[in-house]
PDB file of C-alpha atoms in Angstrom:
ATOM      1  CA  ARG A   1       0.000   0.000   0.000  1.00 39.00           C
ATOM      2  CA  GLY A   2       1.531   3.277  -1.101  1.00 43.00           C
ATOM      3  CA  GLY A   3       5.094   2.158  -0.384  1.00 42.00           C
ATOM      4  CA  ARG A   4       4.569   2.167   3.375  1.00 40.00           C
ATOM      5  CA  PRO A   5       6.725  -0.090   5.563  1.00 41.00           C
ATOM      6  CA  ASP A   6       5.452  -3.523   6.529  1.00 39.00           C
ATOM      7  CA  LEU A   7       4.101  -2.902  10.011  1.00 37.00           C
ATOM      8  CA  SER A   8       4.045  -6.593  10.870  1.00 37.00           C
ATOM      9  CA  GLU A   9       7.851  -6.817  11.181  1.00 39.00           C
ATOM     10  CA  SER A  10       8.903  -7.398  14.795  1.00 35.00           C
ATOM     11  CA  VAL A  11      11.187  -5.002  16.601  1.00 38.00           C
ATOM     12  CA  ASN A  12      12.578  -5.387  20.098  1.00 37.00           C
ATOM     13  CA  ILE A  13      11.603  -2.027  21.567  1.00 40.00           C
ATOM     14  CA  MET A  14      13.153  -2.598  24.969  1.00 38.00           C
ATOM     15  CA  PRO A  15      14.581  -5.537  26.874  1.00 39.00           C
ATOM     16  CA  GLY A  16      11.922  -8.144  27.378  1.00 38.00           C
ATOM     17  CA  PRO A  17       8.969  -8.980  25.158  1.00 39.00           C
ATOM     18  CA  GLN A  18       8.951  -8.395  21.424  1.00 40.00           C
ATOM     19  CA  ARG A  19       6.505  -5.815  20.121  1.00 41.00           C
ATOM     20  CA  THR A  20       5.475  -5.242  16.539  1.00 41.00           C
ATOM     21  CA  LEU A  21       5.886  -2.038  14.584  1.00 46.00           C
ATOM     22  CA  ALA A  22       2.104  -1.917  14.426  1.00 40.00           C
ATOM     23  CA  ALA A  23       2.024  -1.807  18.222  1.00 40.00           C
ATOM     24  CA  LEU A  24       4.725   0.877  18.192  1.00 45.00           C
ATOM     25  CA  ALA A  25       2.644   2.926  15.768  1.00 45.00           C
ATOM     26  CA  VAL A  26      -0.335   2.617  18.089  1.00 39.00           C
ATOM     27  CA  LEU A  27       1.756   3.653  21.080  1.00 40.00           C
ATOM     28  CA  ALA A  28       3.363   6.538  19.218  1.00 40.00           C
ATOM     29  CA  THR A  29       0.099   7.822  17.776  1.00 38.00           C
ATOM     30  CA  ALA A  30      -2.133   9.296  20.451  1.00 32.00           C
ATOM     31  CA  SER A  31      -5.126   9.299  18.126  1.00 36.00           C
ATOM     32  CA  LEU A  32      -5.904   8.583  14.512  1.00 38.00           C
ATOM     33  CA  TRP A  33      -8.208  10.891  12.608  1.00 38.00           C
ATOM     34  CA  ARG A  34      -9.944   9.156   9.728  1.00 41.00           C
ATOM     35  CA  THR A  35     -13.249  10.951   9.291  1.00 42.00           C
ATOM     36  CA  ALA A  36     -14.741  14.417   9.220  1.00 40.00           C
ATOM     37  CA  ASP A  37     -15.581  13.845  12.905  1.00 44.00           C
ATOM     38  CA  ALA A  38     -11.939  14.726  13.588  1.00 50.00           C
ATOM     39  CA  GLN A  39     -12.470  18.165  12.113  1.00 54.00           C
ATOM     40  CA  ASN A  40     -12.922  20.670  14.876  1.00 78.00           C
ATOM     41  CA  GLU A  41     -14.610  24.032  14.537  1.00 85.00           C
ATOM     42  CA  ASN A  42     -11.292  25.785  13.782  1.00 91.00           C
ATOM     43  CA  CYS A  43     -10.529  23.616  10.735  1.00 93.00           C
ATOM     44  CA  THR A  44     -11.297  25.392   7.470  1.00 92.00           C
ATOM     45  CA  ALA A  45     -10.467  22.473   5.157  1.00 92.00           C
ATOM     46  CA  SER A  46     -13.164  20.561   3.313  1.00 91.00           C
ATOM     47  CA  PRO A  47     -14.199  17.526   5.405  1.00 92.00           C
ATOM     48  CA  ALA A  48     -14.155  15.359   2.261  1.00 92.00           C
ATOM     49  CA  SER A  49     -10.434  16.017   1.814  1.00 93.00           C
ATOM     50  CA  LEU A  50      -9.478  14.835   5.309  1.00 94.00           C
ATOM     51  CA  GLY A  51      -8.481  11.198   5.678  1.00 94.00           C
ATOM     52  CA  ASP A  52      -8.768  10.507   1.950  1.00 96.00           C
ATOM     53  CA  GLY A  53      -5.259   9.083   1.492  1.00 96.00           C
ATOM     54  CA  TYR A  54      -3.829  12.222  -0.137  1.00 96.00           C
ATOM     55  CA  CYS A  55      -1.670  14.663   1.846  1.00 95.00           C
ATOM     56  CA  ASP A  56      -3.004  18.157   1.195  1.00 93.00           C
ATOM     57  CA  GLY A  57       0.053  19.634   2.920  1.00 83.00           C
ATOM     58  CA  GLY A  58       1.937  22.728   1.964  1.00 78.00           C
ATOM     59  CA  ASN A  59       0.135  26.046   2.186  1.00 78.00           C
ATOM     60  CA  THR A  60      -3.300  24.612   2.918  1.00 86.00           C
ATOM     61  CA  PRO A  61      -5.154  24.409   6.244  1.00 91.00           C
ATOM     62  CA  HIS A  62      -5.308  20.596   6.084  1.00 93.00           C
ATOM     63  CA  ASN A  63      -2.051  19.499   7.734  1.00 94.00           C
ATOM     64  CA  THR A  64      -2.687  21.226  11.060  1.00 93.00           C
ATOM     65  CA  ALA A  65      -3.711  20.104  14.539  1.00 92.00           C
ATOM     66  CA  ASP A  66      -7.131  21.717  13.994  1.00 93.00           C
ATOM     67  CA  CYS A  67      -7.715  19.469  10.970  1.00 94.00           C
ATOM     68  CA  GLY A  68      -6.304  16.323  12.577  1.00 93.00           C
ATOM     69  CA  TRP A  69      -3.125  16.485  10.483  1.00 94.00           C
ATOM     70  CA  ASP A  70      -5.162  16.110   7.266  1.00 94.00           C
ATOM     71  CA  GLY A  71      -6.984  13.172   8.780  1.00 94.00           C
ATOM     72  CA  GLY A  72      -3.672  11.319   9.046  1.00 94.00           C
ATOM     73  CA  ASP A  73      -2.895  11.567   5.317  1.00 96.00           C
ATOM     74  CA  CYS A  74       0.615  13.040   5.625  1.00 95.00           C
ATOM     75  CA  CYS A  75       2.283  10.381   7.804  1.00 94.00           C
ATOM     76  CA  ALA A  76       3.077   6.787   6.887  1.00 91.00           C
ATOM     77  CA  ALA A  77       1.965   5.517  10.292  1.00 91.00           C
ATOM     78  CA  THR A  78      -1.475   7.138  10.104  1.00 94.00           C
ATOM     79  CA  CYS A  79      -2.403   7.267   6.416  1.00 95.00           C
ATOM     80  CA  GLU A  80      -4.849   4.808   4.890  1.00 96.00           C
ATOM     81  CA  ASP A  81      -5.515   4.419   1.176  1.00 96.00           C
ATOM     82  CA  SER A  82      -8.966   5.366  -0.100  1.00 95.00           C
ATOM     83  CA  ASP A  83     -10.814   4.456  -3.267  1.00 94.00           C
ATOM     84  CA  ASP A  84      -9.440   7.637  -4.855  1.00 94.00           C
ATOM     85  CA  HIS A  85      -5.930   8.013  -3.436  1.00 95.00           C
ATOM     86  CA  LEU A  86      -2.911   5.892  -2.505  1.00 96.00           C
ATOM     87  CA  CYS A  87      -0.957   7.024   0.529  1.00 96.00           C
ATOM     88  CA  GLY A  88       2.417   8.562  -0.246  1.00 94.00           C
ATOM     89  CA  TYR A  89       1.529   9.322  -3.873  1.00 94.00           C
ATOM     90  CA  ASN A  90       0.635  12.510  -5.719  1.00 92.00           C
ATOM     91  CA  TYR A  91      -3.011  13.445  -6.329  1.00 91.00           C
ATOM     92  CA  ASN A  92      -3.222  11.316  -9.499  1.00 92.00           C
ATOM     93  CA  ASN A  93      -1.493   8.291  -7.868  1.00 92.00           C
ATOM     94  CA  THR A  94       1.271   8.364 -10.482  1.00 93.00           C
ATOM     95  CA  VAL A  95       4.338   9.640  -8.590  1.00 93.00           C
ATOM     96  CA  VAL A  96       5.613   8.620  -5.158  1.00 92.00           C
ATOM     97  CA  ILE A  97       5.933  11.747  -3.031  1.00 90.00           C
ATOM     98  CA  GLY A  98       6.549  10.082   0.319  1.00 89.00           C
ATOM     99  CA  TYR A  99       5.738  11.551   3.700  1.00 90.00           C
ATOM    100  CA  ASN A 100       8.093  14.523   4.036  1.00 90.00           C
ATOM    101  CA  LEU A 101       5.157  16.714   5.112  1.00 93.00           C
ATOM    102  CA  CYS A 102       4.377  14.619   8.199  1.00 93.00           C
ATOM    103  CA  ALA A 103       3.906  17.204  10.949  1.00 91.00           C
ATOM    104  CA  ASP A 104       1.921  15.217  13.523  1.00 93.00           C
ATOM    105  CA  PRO A 105       4.009  15.433  16.715  1.00 91.00           C
ATOM    106  CA  THR A 106       2.616  12.103  17.970  1.00 93.00           C
ATOM    107  CA  VAL A 107       4.091  10.124  15.046  1.00 93.00           C
ATOM    108  CA  CYS A 108       7.543   8.588  15.276  1.00 92.00           C
ATOM    109  CA  LEU A 109       9.571   9.747  12.264  1.00 89.00           C
ATOM    110  CA  ALA A 110      12.488   7.326  12.667  1.00 86.00           C
ATOM    111  CA  ALA A 111      13.684   6.390   9.186  1.00 82.00           C
ATOM    112  CA  ASP A 112      14.778   2.910  10.298  1.00 86.00           C
ATOM    113  CA  PRO A 113      12.465   1.498  12.991  1.00 85.00           C
ATOM    114  CA  THR A 114      14.844  -1.411  13.576  1.00 90.00           C
ATOM    115  CA  LEU A 115      17.158   1.054  15.339  1.00 90.00           C
ATOM    116  CA  LEU A 116      14.518   1.651  18.027  1.00 91.00           C
ATOM    117  CA  GLY A 117      15.232  -0.377  21.134  1.00 93.00           C
ATOM    118  CA  ASN A 118      18.444  -1.892  19.783  1.00 93.00           C
ATOM    119  CA  GLY A 119      20.522  -1.015  22.843  1.00 93.00           C
ATOM    120  CA  TYR A 120      22.204   2.038  21.280  1.00 90.00           C
ATOM    121  CA  CYS A 121      21.042   5.637  21.778  1.00 89.00           C
ATOM    122  CA  ASP A 122      20.808   7.132  18.293  1.00 85.00           C
ATOM    123  CA  SER A 123      20.385  10.719  19.526  1.00 76.00           C
ATOM    124  CA  SER A 124      23.820  11.819  18.343  1.00 67.00           C
ATOM    125  CA  ASN A 125      23.261  10.587  14.796  1.00 60.00           C
ATOM    126  CA  ASN A 126      19.653  11.577  14.263  1.00 62.00           C
ATOM    127  CA  THR A 127      17.439  13.312  16.785  1.00 77.00           C
ATOM    128  CA  ALA A 128      14.288  11.896  15.123  1.00 85.00           C
ATOM    129  CA  TYR A 129      14.906   8.697  17.116  1.00 88.00           C
ATOM    130  CA  ASN A 130      15.276  10.284  20.553  1.00 89.00           C
ATOM    131  CA  THR A 131      11.795  11.793  20.757  1.00 90.00           C
ATOM    132  CA  GLU A 132       8.754  11.147  22.905  1.00 91.00           C
ATOM    133  CA  ALA A 133       6.870   9.830  19.852  1.00 92.00           C
ATOM    134  CA  CYS A 134       9.620   7.230  19.289  1.00 91.00           C
ATOM    135  CA  GLY A 135       9.699   6.229  22.944  1.00 92.00           C
ATOM    136  CA  TRP A 136      13.076   7.914  23.435  1.00 91.00           C
ATOM    137  CA  ASP A 137      14.694   5.643  20.859  1.00 91.00           C
ATOM    138  CA  GLY A 138      12.730   2.660  22.123  1.00 92.00           C
ATOM    139  CA  GLY A 139      14.158   3.132  25.603  1.00 92.00           C
ATOM    140  CA  ASP A 140      17.778   3.372  24.431  1.00 90.00           C
ATOM    141  CA  CYS A 141      18.356   6.986  25.521  1.00 85.00           C
TER     142      CYS A 141
END
């Protein structure tokens, strides 16, 4: 689906039991907006464009806290394909654009999830790992 990582791959987040990346995504994502119900009164984006699988980022009101981070469309961990759009692709589903507009502070943006909880604190190499959303590098820092 849209070039997203396989969330079923196991990762040892901290010493002890194995957890899956899917579980990590759930832990790292406080809430997932998928419908217009996520739109609060301060959101000026069209409800139909929220949670449709296409990231309406950039200079639009969609990718904001008020609009539930475009219904989750701009982050790999929260986006779901729709009948019209594939996550991580342009509007016409012809070019991979990725998730560089992910702004949701509850989403872990670690490029390599296997580095989370591997016994080494990756804060010196990339601060995206040593964040609250990534569980402080899976407990490594």
